[in-house]
């Protein structure tokens, strides 16, 4: 089923020219290369690098493009998917660190907890000068030691290895435990 989007706006020739001119500015490119200093998302750099393709009038997002789309929200989003005839309920919780007691019950009797950690966050800083990887490790330890998750499988997914290698300038060699 294809959705209709009434608020989609295509790039004009002028938009494309302006964006390309900005992207050719050495200082902007330097900022984008220093993602950790400016807290830029990986997707911003990706789409700027592919600006010619994504601004074409007949552009259709590739799987790679879709994987670079980020949605920032704080809250709880619940998705129901079916794999063959098996229902798959995904609960995505972002932010809300201070309100865990209010949402932890969502996980009562779940079969699997999937925790996703972005390797590219190795140099990103969060609140109170805390490294994002350190924060994620602390959060992961909290989850695996929580009574709500005692009887469920736990799957730790490490993603964004390609971005880590790009940022480091060499292949990932097990820099993180």
CSV table of C-alpha atoms in Angstrom, one decimal:
chain,number,residue,atom,x,y,z
A,1,UNK,CA,0.0,0.0,0.0
A,2,UNK,CA,1.5,3.3,-1.1
A,3,UNK,CA,0.8,6.4,1.0
A,4,UNK,CA,0.0,9.8,-0.4
A,5,UNK,CA,2.0,12.7,1.0
A,6,UNK,CA,0.4,16.1,0.5
A,7,UNK,CA,3.1,18.1,2.3
A,8,UNK,CA,6.0,16.8,0.2
A,9,UNK,CA,8.0,19.6,-1.4
A,10,UNK,CA,10.5,19.1,-4.2
A,11,UNK,CA,13.8,21.0,-4.4
A,12,UNK,CA,13.9,23.8,-6.9
A,13,UNK,CA,16.9,24.3,-9.1
A,14,UNK,CA,17.7,27.4,-6.9
A,15,UNK,CA,17.4,25.2,-3.7
A,16,UNK,CA,19.8,22.7,-5.1
A,17,UNK,CA,22.3,25.4,-6.2
A,18,UNK,CA,22.2,27.0,-2.8
A,19,UNK,CA,22.7,23.8,-0.9
A,20,UNK,CA,25.6,22.8,-3.2
A,21,UNK,CA,27.2,26.2,-2.7
A,22,UNK,CA,26.9,25.9,1.0
A,23,UNK,CA,28.3,22.4,0.9
A,24,UNK,CA,31.3,23.6,-1.1
A,25,UNK,CA,32.1,26.1,1.6
A,26,UNK,CA,35.2,24.7,3.4
A,27,UNK,CA,34.2,25.9,6.8
A,28,UNK,CA,30.8,24.2,6.6
A,29,UNK,CA,32.5,21.0,5.4
A,30,UNK,CA,35.0,21.2,8.3
A,31,UNK,CA,32.1,21.5,10.7
A,32,UNK,CA,30.4,18.4,9.2
A,33,UNK,CA,33.7,16.5,9.5
A,34,UNK,CA,33.9,17.4,13.2
A,35,UNK,CA,30.5,15.9,14.0
A,36,UNK,CA,31.5,15.3,17.6
A,37,UNK,CA,32.2,18.9,18.3
A,38,UNK,CA,29.0,20.2,16.8
A,39,UNK,CA,26.7,17.2,17.7
A,40,UNK,CA,25.6,16.8,14.0
A,41,UNK,CA,23.8,13.6,13.1
A,42,UNK,CA,25.4,11.2,10.7
A,43,UNK,CA,22.5,11.6,8.3
A,44,UNK,CA,23.2,15.3,7.8
A,45,UNK,CA,26.6,14.5,6.4
A,46,UNK,CA,25.4,11.6,4.4
A,47,UNK,CA,22.6,13.5,2.6
A,48,UNK,CA,24.9,16.5,1.9
A,49,UNK,CA,27.4,14.1,0.3
A,50,UNK,CA,24.5,12.8,-1.9
A,51,UNK,CA,22.9,16.1,-2.6
A,52,UNK,CA,22.9,15.8,-6.4
A,53,UNK,CA,21.0,12.5,-6.3
A,54,UNK,CA,18.5,13.3,-3.6
A,55,UNK,CA,17.4,16.6,-5.1
A,56,UNK,CA,16.5,15.1,-8.5
A,57,UNK,CA,12.9,15.4,-9.4
A,58,UNK,CA,12.5,11.7,-9.9
A,59,UNK,CA,14.4,10.8,-6.7
A,60,UNK,CA,13.2,7.6,-4.9
A,61,UNK,CA,15.0,6.9,-1.6
A,62,UNK,CA,17.2,3.8,-1.6
A,63,UNK,CA,17.4,1.4,1.3
A,64,UNK,CA,20.7,3.1,2.2
A,65,UNK,CA,19.0,6.5,2.2
A,66,UNK,CA,16.1,5.2,4.4
A,67,UNK,CA,18.6,3.8,6.9
A,68,UNK,CA,20.1,7.3,7.3
A,69,UNK,CA,16.9,8.9,8.1
A,70,UNK,CA,16.6,9.9,11.7
A,71,UNK,CA,13.6,10.9,13.7
A,72,UNK,CA,14.2,12.8,16.9
A,73,UNK,CA,11.6,12.4,19.5
A,74,UNK,CA,11.2,11.9,23.2
A,75,UNK,CA,8.6,9.4,24.2
A,76,UNK,CA,7.3,6.0,23.5
A,77,UNK,CA,6.4,4.7,20.0
A,78,UNK,CA,4.9,1.3,19.5
A,79,UNK,CA,4.9,-0.5,16.2
A,80,UNK,CA,3.3,-3.8,15.2
A,81,UNK,CA,4.8,-5.8,12.4
A,82,UNK,CA,4.1,-9.3,11.1
A,83,UNK,CA,6.9,-11.6,10.0
A,84,UNK,CA,5.1,-14.4,8.2
A,85,UNK,CA,2.3,-15.0,10.6
A,86,UNK,CA,4.2,-14.0,13.7
A,87,UNK,CA,3.3,-10.7,15.3
A,88,UNK,CA,6.3,-8.6,16.2
A,89,UNK,CA,5.7,-5.8,18.7
A,90,UNK,CA,8.4,-3.1,18.8
A,91,UNK,CA,8.4,-0.6,21.5
A,92,UNK,CA,10.9,2.3,20.9
A,93,UNK,CA,11.6,4.4,24.0
A,94,UNK,CA,13.8,7.5,23.6
A,95,UNK,CA,14.7,10.2,26.0
A,96,UNK,CA,12.6,10.0,29.2
A,97,UNK,CA,15.6,8.9,31.2
A,98,UNK,CA,14.2,10.5,34.3
A,99,UNK,CA,10.8,8.9,34.0
A,100,UNK,CA,11.8,5.2,33.7
A,101,UNK,CA,9.5,4.1,36.4
A,102,UNK,CA,6.6,5.3,34.3
A,103,UNK,CA,7.4,3.2,31.3
A,104,UNK,CA,9.3,0.2,32.5
A,105,UNK,CA,6.0,-1.7,32.8
A,106,UNK,CA,5.8,-1.8,29.0
A,107,UNK,CA,8.4,-4.6,29.2
A,108,UNK,CA,6.5,-6.9,31.5
A,109,UNK,CA,6.8,-10.5,30.0
A,110,UNK,CA,8.6,-9.6,26.8
A,111,UNK,CA,10.5,-12.4,25.2
A,112,UNK,CA,13.5,-10.3,24.0
A,113,UNK,CA,15.0,-7.0,24.8
A,114,UNK,CA,17.0,-5.5,21.9
A,115,UNK,CA,19.4,-2.8,22.9
A,116,UNK,CA,21.0,-0.9,20.0
A,117,UNK,CA,24.3,1.0,20.6
A,118,UNK,CA,25.7,3.2,17.9
A,119,UNK,CA,29.5,2.7,17.6
A,120,UNK,CA,29.8,6.1,16.0
A,121,UNK,CA,28.8,7.6,19.4
A,122,UNK,CA,32.3,6.9,20.7
A,123,UNK,CA,33.2,10.6,20.6
A,124,UNK,CA,29.8,12.1,21.3
A,125,UNK,CA,29.1,13.9,24.6
A,126,UNK,CA,25.7,13.9,26.3
A,127,UNK,CA,24.4,15.7,29.4
A,128,UNK,CA,26.9,16.6,32.1
A,129,UNK,CA,29.9,15.9,29.9
A,130,UNK,CA,29.1,12.1,29.8
A,131,UNK,CA,30.3,10.1,26.8
A,132,UNK,CA,27.4,8.6,24.9
A,133,UNK,CA,29.0,5.1,24.8
A,134,UNK,CA,29.6,5.3,28.6
A,135,UNK,CA,26.0,6.4,29.1
A,136,UNK,CA,24.7,3.6,26.9
A,137,UNK,CA,26.9,1.0,28.7
A,138,UNK,CA,25.4,2.2,32.1
A,139,UNK,CA,21.9,2.1,30.7
A,140,UNK,CA,22.5,-1.4,29.3
A,141,UNK,CA,23.8,-2.7,32.6
A,142,UNK,CA,20.7,-1.2,34.3
A,143,UNK,CA,18.4,-3.1,31.9
A,144,UNK,CA,20.1,-6.4,32.2
A,145,UNK,CA,20.1,-6.3,36.0
A,146,UNK,CA,16.5,-5.2,36.2
A,147,UNK,CA,13.9,-7.6,37.5
A,148,UNK,CA,11.6,-6.9,34.5
A,149,UNK,CA,14.2,-8.5,32.1
A,150,UNK,CA,15.3,-11.5,34.2
A,151,UNK,CA,13.3,-14.0,32.1
A,152,UNK,CA,13.8,-12.6,28.7
A,153,UNK,CA,16.5,-12.9,26.0
A,154,UNK,CA,18.8,-9.9,25.6
A,155,UNK,CA,20.2,-8.9,22.2
A,156,UNK,CA,22.9,-6.2,22.0
A,157,UNK,CA,23.2,-4.8,18.5
A,158,UNK,CA,26.2,-2.6,17.6
A,159,UNK,CA,25.4,-0.4,14.6
A,160,UNK,CA,27.1,2.4,12.6
A,161,UNK,CA,30.4,0.6,12.3
A,162,UNK,CA,30.9,2.1,8.9
A,163,UNK,CA,30.5,5.6,10.3
A,164,UNK,CA,32.9,4.8,13.1
A,165,UNK,CA,35.5,3.6,10.6
A,166,UNK,CA,34.9,6.7,8.5
A,167,UNK,CA,35.4,9.0,11.5
A,168,UNK,CA,38.5,7.2,12.6
A,169,UNK,CA,40.0,7.1,9.2
A,170,UNK,CA,40.8,3.4,9.5
A,171,UNK,CA,38.9,0.1,10.0
A,172,UNK,CA,37.4,-0.5,13.4
A,173,UNK,CA,39.8,-2.8,15.3
A,174,UNK,CA,38.0,-3.5,18.5
A,175,UNK,CA,38.6,-0.1,20.2
A,176,UNK,CA,35.5,-0.6,22.4
A,177,UNK,CA,34.9,-3.4,24.8
